Amino acid sequence: GQNIDQPTEMTATEGAIVQINCTYQTSGFNGLFWYQQHAGEAPTFLSYNVLDGLEEKGRFSSFLSRSKGYSYLLLKELQMKDSASYLCAVREAAGNKLTFGGGTRVLVKP
Amino acid sequence: KAGVTQTPRYLIKTRGQQVTLSCSPISGHRSVSWYQQTPGQGLQFLFEYFSETQRNKGNFPGRFSGRQFSNSRSEMNVSTLELGDSALYLCASSLSDRDESYEQYFGPGTRLTVT
């Protein structure tokens, strides 16, 4: 079956770095996505990895290792507005069916 | 460019009733997916429509159905509502062709409460 695991909560200080890990076991793999979701709002796209390695986009970076079934999202120079839930999602096959992890709630403290 | 729009934003229904939710994708996007989000189960995939055809389906009972129109707008229907159907229903659109898929853009959601 499908299993996508990520920590439930993380706390970090403004200006610091936080790494959110995601491990997955799925029957197929056709890309991994990270989304940010603020309370009461819709998820917004952050990053996409389909090949092994690091993708950097401003303060956010995402890494993928397909052989290990592992990804992480790195948030640098944390800001208060980064307090949100971060969702890891795997696309197993063609199309747009995403299987989501439970989300990691990140709390940024002053 | 306008984002994904969903109507209505909030809905209260009684157990046993049926409900229809609507989603208008971003202009030019042909793929529309529907998700259910609850505190207990998180975000779960319902189905995806591409060019008026259901392309992918999640593990939900047959009470949940959907369709897509020629202008890519989509509707989902839930019949015989149960208390457990109370959730945020999110629609997402994607610039997707038959062989490639891209990131999905989510609408604000419809908050359904079943009493």
XYZ file of N, CA and C in Angstrom:
675
model
N 0.814 -1.201 0.000
C 0.000 0.000 0.000
C 0.841 1.240 0.000
N 0.202 2.365 0.192
C 0.906 3.635 0.168
C 1.141 4.098 1.586
N 2.330 4.624 1.847
C 2.648 5.133 3.152
C 3.579 6.322 2.992
N 3.145 7.461 3.485
C 3.967 8.658 3.423
C 4.034 9.242 4.822
N 5.247 9.308 5.362
C 5.443 9.736 6.743
C 6.230 11.035 6.827
N 5.761 11.903 7.692
C 6.475 13.140 7.998
C 6.160 13.485 9.444
N 7.072 14.227 10.092
C 6.815 14.560 11.502
C 5.564 15.416 11.635
N 4.934 15.314 12.798
C 3.681 16.035 13.013
C 3.906 17.523 13.246
N 4.910 17.825 14.064
C 5.157 19.223 14.422
C 6.640 19.502 14.559
N 7.012 20.745 14.258
C 8.389 21.196 14.475
C 8.327 22.656 14.917
N 9.245 23.010 15.776
C 9.333 24.401 16.231
C 10.730 24.922 15.947
N 10.817 26.149 15.470
C 12.120 26.735 15.166
C 12.064 28.230 15.452
N 13.236 28.827 15.485
C 13.346 30.250 15.803
C 13.486 31.071 14.528
N 12.920 32.238 14.544
C 13.029 33.164 13.416
C 14.489 33.340 13.019
N 14.756 33.245 11.706
C 16.123 33.377 11.199
C 16.884 32.073 11.104
N 16.358 31.032 11.728
C 17.040 29.733 11.731
C 16.688 28.927 10.477
N 17.159 27.675 10.467
C 16.894 26.738 9.371
C 16.109 25.550 9.930
N 15.140 25.072 9.172
C 14.422 23.869 9.583
C 14.362 22.898 8.410
N 14.532 21.627 8.715
C 14.486 20.577 7.696
C 13.325 19.644 8.014
N 12.419 19.498 7.074
C 11.252 18.629 7.245
C 11.475 17.390 6.388
N 11.516 16.249 7.048
C 11.757 14.992 6.338
C 10.457 14.319 5.926
N 10.537 13.593 4.824
C 9.391 12.845 4.322
C 9.895 11.514 3.775
N 9.359 10.428 4.264
C 9.697 9.117 3.715
C 8.444 8.519 3.106
N 8.638 7.789 2.025
C 7.476 7.248 1.339
C 7.714 5.823 0.885
N 6.638 5.078 0.873
C 6.626 3.726 0.301
C 5.384 3.653 -0.560
N 5.571 3.687 -1.854
C 4.438 3.678 -2.777
C 4.685 2.651 -3.865
N 3.618 2.245 -4.522
C 3.746 1.203 -5.541
C 4.400 1.735 -6.809
N 4.352 3.028 -7.026
C 4.987 3.649 -8.169
C 5.510 5.012 -7.771
N 6.308 5.619 -8.627
C 6.813 6.953 -8.331
C 6.925 7.755 -9.616
N 6.272 8.918 -9.603
C 6.334 9.806 -10.754
C 6.424 11.252 -10.282
N 7.127 11.458 -9.170
C 7.343 12.825 -8.709
C 6.887 13.042 -7.283
N 7.585 13.960 -6.590
C 7.248 14.300 -5.215
C 7.072 15.807 -5.122
N 6.031 16.203 -4.439
C 5.667 17.613 -4.328
C 5.684 18.043 -2.869
N 5.995 19.304 -2.672
C 5.834 19.930 -1.356
C 4.874 21.104 -1.504
N 3.929 21.156 -0.567
C 2.960 22.240 -0.530
C 3.006 22.890 0.847
N 2.685 24.182 0.878
C 2.543 24.914 2.131
C 1.060 25.235 2.317
N 0.590 25.065 3.537
C -0.810 25.399 3.805
C -0.914 26.179 5.111
N -1.323 27.434 5.012
C -1.607 28.224 6.191
C -2.995 27.855 6.691
N -3.190 28.019 7.994
C -4.465 27.656 8.614
C -5.626 28.354 7.917
N -6.614 27.567 7.526
C -7.804 28.128 6.904
C -7.651 28.490 5.438
N -6.492 28.154 4.862
C -6.261 28.496 3.456
C -6.001 27.239 2.627
N -5.977 27.414 1.320
C -5.687 26.292 0.419
C -4.177 26.034 0.365
N -3.779 24.822 0.057
C -2.350 24.535 -0.128
C -1.796 25.310 -1.320
N -0.550 25.758 -1.198
C 0.123 26.408 -2.313
C 1.395 25.639 -2.651
N 1.688 25.523 -3.933
C 2.809 24.740 -4.423
C 4.135 25.372 -4.024
N 5.054 24.531 -3.520
C 6.394 24.995 -3.179
C 7.451 24.426 -4.108
N 7.443 23.097 -4.276
C 8.520 22.493 -5.055
C 8.115 21.148 -5.606
N 8.895 20.696 -6.593
C 8.643 19.432 -7.278
C 9.977 18.764 -7.571
N 10.110 17.484 -7.205
C 11.303 16.699 -7.515
C 10.867 15.417 -8.200
N 11.534 15.101 -9.309
C 11.275 13.811 -9.939
C 12.587 13.039 -10.113
N 13.701 13.763 -10.152
C 15.030 13.144 -10.218
C 15.752 13.354 -8.895
N 16.711 12.491 -8.607
C 17.488 12.619 -7.370
C 18.249 13.938 -7.351
N 18.337 14.508 -6.169
C 19.133 15.714 -6.029
C 18.370 16.833 -5.372
N 19.008 17.975 -5.394
C 18.508 19.154 -4.690
C 17.942 20.168 -5.677
N 16.740 20.667 -5.362
C 16.130 21.753 -6.127
C 16.052 22.962 -5.214
N 16.635 24.081 -5.650
C 16.628 25.273 -4.799
C 15.763 26.351 -5.406
N 14.968 26.966 -4.538
C 14.075 28.030 -4.989
C 14.011 29.067 -3.877
N 14.909 30.037 -3.945
C 14.932 31.084 -2.933
C 15.293 30.527 -1.567
N 14.467 30.799 -0.573
C 14.753 30.322 0.781
C 14.393 28.852 0.967
N 13.693 28.284 -0.008
C 13.239 26.902 0.104
C 14.050 26.003 -0.820
N 14.424 24.831 -0.315
C 15.102 23.822 -1.125
C 14.440 22.484 -0.843
N 14.428 21.618 -1.851
C 13.882 20.282 -1.642
C 14.838 19.266 -2.234
N 14.977 18.155 -1.513
C 15.915 17.100 -1.901
C 15.149 15.798 -2.073
N 15.615 14.986 -3.010
C 14.986 13.695 -3.243
C 16.035 12.604 -3.416
N 15.785 11.448 -2.771
C 16.543 10.227 -3.021
C 15.530 9.133 -3.304
N 15.411 8.769 -4.555
C 14.422 7.763 -4.934
C 14.781 6.382 -4.391
N 16.059 6.051 -4.354
C 16.465 4.723 -3.870
C 16.139 4.564 -2.386
N 16.139 5.655 -1.645
C 15.839 5.589 -0.214
C 14.389 5.934 0.092
N 13.634 6.337 -0.894
C 12.255 6.741 -0.645
C 12.196 7.895 0.336
N 13.011 8.906 0.081
C 13.221 9.963 1.072
C 13.315 11.314 0.403
N 12.706 12.286 1.046
C 12.800 13.665 0.597
C 12.872 14.564 1.815
N 13.418 15.741 1.640
C 13.301 16.742 2.690
C 13.069 18.108 2.080
N 12.426 18.949 2.861
C 12.215 20.350 2.515
C 13.011 21.178 3.504
N 13.853 22.051 2.991
C 14.699 22.892 3.830
C 14.206 24.334 3.748
N 13.910 24.891 4.887
C 13.468 26.281 4.949
C 14.563 27.092 5.638
N 15.135 28.044 4.916
C 16.221 28.851 5.456
C 15.728 30.241 5.833
N 16.487 30.897 6.717
C 16.167 32.278 7.140
C 14.687 32.393 7.493
N 14.273 31.539 8.403
C 12.861 31.452 8.756
C 12.255 32.808 9.118
N 11.041 33.008 8.639
C 10.274 34.206 8.954
C 8.986 33.781 9.655
N 8.398 34.716 10.383
C 7.172 34.396 11.126
C 6.087 33.878 10.179
N 6.053 34.420 8.977
C 5.021 34.015 8.017
C 5.197 32.580 7.518
N 6.337 31.969 7.841
C 6.559 30.575 7.445
C 5.837 29.603 8.373
N 5.255 30.093 9.456
C 4.457 29.234 10.328
C 3.260 28.728 9.538
N 3.227 27.429 9.325
C 2.212 26.827 8.460
C 2.385 25.313 8.521
N 1.504 24.604 7.832
C 1.683 23.163 7.642
C 2.356 22.931 6.308
N 3.256 21.963 6.276
C 3.982 21.619 5.054
C 3.639 20.180 4.692
N 3.143 20.028 3.480
C 2.614 18.748 3.036
C 3.514 18.132 1.977
N 3.856 16.886 2.193
C 4.628 16.102 1.234
C 3.626 15.239 0.460
N 3.769 15.169 -0.856
C 2.818 14.390 -1.651
C 3.552 13.664 -2.768
N 3.144 12.441 -3.020
C 3.760 11.623 -4.063
C 2.766 11.366 -5.184
N 3.248 11.519 -6.408
C 2.452 11.121 -7.570
C 2.999 9.778 -8.037
N 2.136 8.785 -8.069
C 2.621 7.427 -8.356
C 2.647 7.102 -9.840
N 1.769 7.722 -10.594
C 1.658 7.340 -12.007
C 1.293 8.573 -12.819
N 0.956 8.360 -14.059
C 0.559 9.471 -14.915
C -0.709 10.119 -14.375
N -0.869 11.353 -14.696
C -2.038 12.070 -14.214
C -1.705 12.883 -12.995
N -2.729 13.302 -12.277
C -2.529 14.218 -11.160
C -3.038 13.677 -9.840
N -3.061 12.360 -9.677
C -3.455 11.793 -8.394
C -2.282 11.900 -7.440
N -2.452 12.686 -6.380
C -1.415 12.846 -5.378
C -1.843 12.157 -4.088
N -0.879 11.455 -3.468
C -1.086 10.885 -2.152
C -0.304 11.738 -1.163
N -0.996 12.293 -0.196
C -0.386 13.241 0.735
C 0.002 12.572 2.054
N 1.089 13.058 2.642
C 1.396 12.736 4.022
C 0.482 13.554 4.922
N 0.602 13.315 6.223
C -0.278 13.987 7.163
C 0.038 15.454 7.388
N 1.197 15.887 6.894
C 1.558 17.291 7.062
C 2.403 17.528 8.305
N 3.295 18.484 8.218
C 4.130 18.888 9.356
C 3.805 20.326 9.693
N 3.353 20.549 10.929
C 3.038 21.907 11.361
C 4.317 22.540 11.891
N 4.718 23.614 11.260
C 5.930 24.326 11.685
C 5.529 25.615 12.395
N 6.056 25.774 13.581
C 5.811 26.990 14.358
C 7.108 27.764 14.464
N 7.103 28.983 13.973
C 8.282 29.842 14.041
C 8.102 30.813 15.194
N 9.071 30.788 16.118
C 9.004 31.654 17.293
C 9.992 32.801 17.166
N 9.651 33.958 17.762
C 10.564 35.111 17.662
C 11.885 34.841 18.388
N -3.912 36.591 -14.052
C -4.748 35.436 -14.413
C -5.511 34.997 -13.178
N -6.819 34.767 -13.315
C -7.648 34.385 -12.180
C -7.255 32.994 -11.721
N -7.391 32.765 -10.411
C -7.058 31.465 -9.854
C -8.218 30.500 -9.951
N -8.096 29.387 -9.256
C -9.161 28.389 -9.198
C -10.272 28.923 -8.299
N -11.481 28.841 -8.769
C -12.612 29.297 -7.959
C -13.536 28.135 -7.641
N -14.078 28.169 -6.429
C -14.985 27.123 -5.993
C -16.224 27.755 -5.397
N -17.361 27.172 -5.714
C -18.616 27.640 -5.131
C -19.462 26.455 -4.703
N -20.236 26.594 -3.625
C -20.161 27.703 -2.681
C -18.951 27.567 -1.768
N -18.657 28.549 -0.978
C -17.536 28.464 -0.048
C -17.922 27.733 1.227
N -19.148 27.874 1.629
C -19.634 27.206 2.843
C -21.012 26.612 2.568
N -21.252 25.472 3.194
C -22.496 24.762 2.949
C -22.852 23.949 4.189
N -24.118 24.014 4.573
C -24.597 23.173 5.669
C -25.727 22.317 5.127
N -25.592 21.018 5.301
C -26.598 20.080 4.808
C -26.973 19.119 5.928
N -28.100 18.455 5.693
C -28.587 17.480 6.665
C -28.261 16.075 6.178
N -28.006 15.194 7.101
C -27.730 13.789 6.784
C -28.804 13.246 5.851
N -28.383 12.530 4.805
C -29.318 11.950 3.847
C -29.533 12.801 2.603
N -29.205 14.095 2.704
C -29.361 14.958 1.530
C -28.205 14.733 0.554
N -28.298 15.404 -0.582
C -27.204 15.358 -1.535
C -26.693 16.780 -1.765
N -25.473 16.877 -2.299
C -24.871 18.187 -2.491
C -24.049 18.185 -3.776
N -24.009 19.327 -4.432
C -23.185 19.504 -5.629
C -22.264 20.691 -5.419
N -20.977 20.452 -5.638
C -19.974 21.497 -5.494
C -19.391 21.801 -6.871
N -19.020 23.050 -7.082
C -18.542 23.470 -8.391
C -17.120 24.013 -8.329
N -16.387 23.798 -9.404
C -15.003 24.255 -9.486
C -14.723 24.788 -10.889
N -14.186 25.993 -10.956
C -13.741 26.550 -12.234
C -12.224 26.634 -12.214
N -11.553 25.915 -13.125
C -10.080 25.889 -13.098
C -9.495 27.169 -13.667
N -8.195 27.275 -13.540
C -7.461 28.372 -14.162
C -7.617 28.252 -15.678
N -7.788 29.361 -16.342
C -7.983 29.357 -17.781
C -6.847 28.606 -18.475
N -7.211 27.663 -19.344
C -6.205 26.883 -20.064
C -5.863 25.559 -19.414
N -6.236 25.388 -18.145
C -5.983 24.126 -17.454
C -7.072 23.123 -17.801
N -6.663 21.926 -18.200
C -7.625 20.924 -18.609
C -7.825 19.816 -17.569
N -6.946 19.782 -16.577
C -7.056 18.760 -15.537
C -7.637 19.373 -14.274
N -8.636 18.717 -13.732
C -9.234 19.149 -12.464
C -9.279 17.950 -11.529
N -8.729 18.125 -10.335
C -8.750 17.070 -9.324
C -9.516 17.549 -8.105
N -10.089 16.601 -7.411
C -10.841 16.905 -6.186
C -10.221 16.155 -5.012
N -10.154 16.849 -3.872
C -9.600 16.272 -2.659
C -10.534 16.574 -1.483
N -10.513 15.671 -0.522
C -11.230 15.894 0.735
C -10.196 16.084 1.831
N -10.375 17.104 2.654
C -9.445 17.338 3.762
C -10.200 17.354 5.086
N -9.783 16.469 5.989
C -10.339 16.404 7.335
C -9.200 16.375 8.331
N -9.455 16.806 9.572
C -8.393 16.785 10.584
C -7.850 15.383 10.832
N -8.702 14.384 10.742
C -8.269 13.036 11.054
C -7.552 12.321 9.920
N -8.015 12.519 8.712
C -7.479 11.791 7.559
C -6.572 12.628 6.672
N -6.504 13.916 6.910
C -5.662 14.763 6.075
C -6.277 14.968 4.699
N -5.402 15.174 3.727
C -5.827 15.409 2.348
C -5.909 14.089 1.605
N -7.097 13.769 1.090
C -7.270 12.518 0.371
C -7.835 12.776 -1.016
N -7.282 12.097 -1.976
C -7.654 12.257 -3.375
C -9.002 11.597 -3.647
N -9.869 12.333 -4.316
C -11.170 11.786 -4.700
C -11.155 11.300 -6.144
N -10.946 12.206 -7.071
C -10.856 11.847 -8.492
C -10.256 12.999 -9.285
N -9.842 12.645 -10.519
C -9.288 13.628 -11.449
C -10.019 13.515 -12.775
N -10.324 14.655 -13.351
C -10.918 14.705 -14.682
C -9.984 15.432 -15.630
N -9.888 14.875 -16.815
C -9.062 15.469 -17.873
C -9.827 15.341 -19.166
N -10.051 16.465 -19.829
C -10.816 16.470 -21.082
C -12.118 15.688 -20.947
N -12.851 15.997 -19.907
C -14.203 15.468 -19.658
C -14.229 13.990 -19.296
N -13.062 13.377 -19.086
C -12.996 11.952 -18.755
C -12.342 11.789 -17.390
N -12.860 10.861 -16.614
C -12.227 10.582 -15.326
C -10.929 9.829 -15.582
N -9.813 10.401 -15.166
C -8.505 9.805 -15.447
C -7.961 9.026 -14.248
N -8.289 9.465 -13.051
C -7.839 8.779 -11.848
C -8.963 8.799 -10.818
N -8.953 7.802 -9.943
C -10.001 7.705 -8.939
C -9.389 7.269 -7.619
N -9.851 7.865 -6.530
C -9.395 7.485 -5.201
C -10.277 6.405 -4.619
N -10.090 6.151 -3.338
C -10.815 5.073 -2.662
C -12.002 5.594 -1.863
N -12.916 6.187 -2.537
C -14.127 6.692 -1.903
C -15.322 5.912 -2.437
N -16.389 5.818 -1.603
C -17.569 5.071 -2.060
C -18.247 5.736 -3.245
N -19.128 4.981 -3.880
C -19.812 5.446 -5.069
C -20.724 6.642 -4.840
N -20.962 6.992 -3.578
C -21.783 8.184 -3.292
C -21.088 9.456 -3.772
N -19.793 9.354 -3.954
C -19.013 10.497 -4.437
C -18.828 10.357 -5.955
N -19.256 11.335 -6.666
C -19.123 11.289 -8.123
C -18.765 12.671 -8.639
N -18.334 12.699 -9.872
C -17.962 13.991 -10.444
C -18.168 13.993 -11.937
N -17.970 15.160 -12.512
C -17.990 15.271 -13.966
C -17.258 16.542 -14.367
N -16.901 16.579 -15.631
C -16.218 17.766 -16.159
C -16.897 18.159 -17.463
N -17.033 19.440 -17.647
C -17.702 19.966 -18.826
C -16.674 20.353 -19.895
N -17.173 20.663 -21.068
C -16.272 20.962 -22.194
C -15.422 22.210 -21.939
N -15.856 23.087 -21.055
C -15.059 24.285 -20.734
C -14.123 24.031 -19.552
N -13.962 22.768 -19.174
C -13.086 22.288 -18.091
C -13.647 22.522 -16.691
N -14.722 23.246 -16.578
C -15.354 23.376 -15.256
C -15.774 21.996 -14.762
N -15.728 21.825 -13.445
C -16.035 20.500 -12.905
C -17.019 20.620 -11.745
N -17.768 19.594 -11.556
C -18.658 19.491 -10.403
C -18.416 18.153 -9.724
N -18.597 18.160 -8.396
C -18.621 16.885 -7.702
C -19.926 16.807 -6.917
N -20.423 15.613 -6.804
C -21.700 15.371 -6.151
C -21.513 14.330 -5.051
N -22.132 14.588 -3.925
C -22.146 13.588 -2.855
C -23.609 13.305 -2.537
N -24.001 12.068 -2.677
C -25.390 11.696 -2.390
C -25.479 11.054 -1.013
N -26.661 11.036 -0.476
C -26.939 10.406 0.819
C -25.859 10.788 1.836
N -25.793 12.056 2.124
C -24.737 12.587 2.992
C -24.720 11.906 4.359
N -23.489 11.698 4.845
C -23.268 11.155 6.188
C -22.509 12.194 7.014
N -22.601 12.042 8.331
C -21.906 12.998 9.201
C -20.412 13.048 8.888
N -19.853 11.905 8.535
C -18.421 11.828 8.244
C -18.001 12.526 6.963
N -18.964 12.978 6.187
C -18.631 13.705 4.960
C -18.313 15.169 5.239
N -18.501 15.594 6.474
C -18.140 16.965 6.844
C -16.643 17.148 6.640
N -16.286 18.099 5.819
C -14.870 18.259 5.445
C -14.707 19.515 4.603
N -13.456 19.822 4.318
C -13.121 20.847 3.343
C -12.866 20.131 2.023
N -13.603 20.492 1.002
C -13.434 19.880 -0.313
C -12.657 20.850 -1.196
N -11.503 20.383 -1.625
C -10.604 21.220 -2.408
C -10.555 20.747 -3.851
N -10.551 21.701 -4.723
C -10.408 21.437 -6.144
C -9.028 21.963 -6.562
N -8.375 21.251 -7.458
C -7.066 21.696 -7.932
C -7.007 21.562 -9.441
N -6.450 22.550 -10.100
C -6.327 22.445 -11.551
C -4.858 22.414 -11.944
N -4.609 21.842 -13.107
C -3.237 21.666 -13.563
C -3.155 21.825 -15.071
N -2.061 22.421 -15.503
C -1.779 22.519 -16.936
C -1.199 21.174 -17.337
N -2.038 20.280 -17.766
C -1.623 18.907 -17.977
C -2.045 18.451 -19.357
N -1.143 17.785 -20.062
C -1.587 17.168 -21.296
C -1.691 15.656 -21.086
N -1.811 14.913 -22.111
C -2.092 13.497 -21.941
C -0.912 12.749 -21.308
N 0.302 13.219 -21.550
C 1.460 12.470 -21.077
C 2.251 13.158 -19.972
N 2.107 14.436 -19.836
C 2.872 15.165 -18.832
C 1.938 15.787 -17.809
N 2.410 15.874 -16.603
C 1.624 16.524 -15.553
C 2.479 17.561 -14.853
N 1.863 18.578 -14.369
C 2.568 19.670 -13.732
C 1.954 19.937 -12.369
N 2.463 20.971 -11.706
C 1.958 21.235 -10.370
C 0.481 21.596 -10.410
N -0.175 21.309 -9.289
C -1.589 21.598 -9.162
C -1.782 22.870 -8.360
N -2.743 23.658 -8.767
C -3.102 24.896 -8.079
C -4.461 24.683 -7.426
N -4.487 24.907 -6.122
C -5.698 24.636 -5.362
C -6.604 25.848 -5.263
N -7.891 25.577 -5.261
C -8.880 26.603 -4.974
C -9.040 26.771 -3.477
N -9.869 27.742 -3.052
C -10.030 28.025 -1.619
C -10.820 26.964 -0.874
N -11.524 26.100 -1.608
C -12.254 25.027 -0.960
C -13.702 25.362 -0.648
N -14.469 24.318 -0.470
C -15.853 24.426 0.017
C -15.909 23.705 1.358
N -16.308 24.444 2.379
C -16.429 23.840 3.711
C -17.832 23.273 3.844
N -17.950 21.946 3.864
C -19.244 21.270 3.982
C -19.436 20.771 5.410
N -20.538 21.134 5.983
C -20.911 20.637 7.313
C -22.202 19.852 7.178
N -22.168 18.607 7.645
C -23.350 17.748 7.609
C -23.867 17.581 9.031
N -25.136 17.911 9.244
C -25.705 17.830 10.601
C -26.786 16.749 10.673
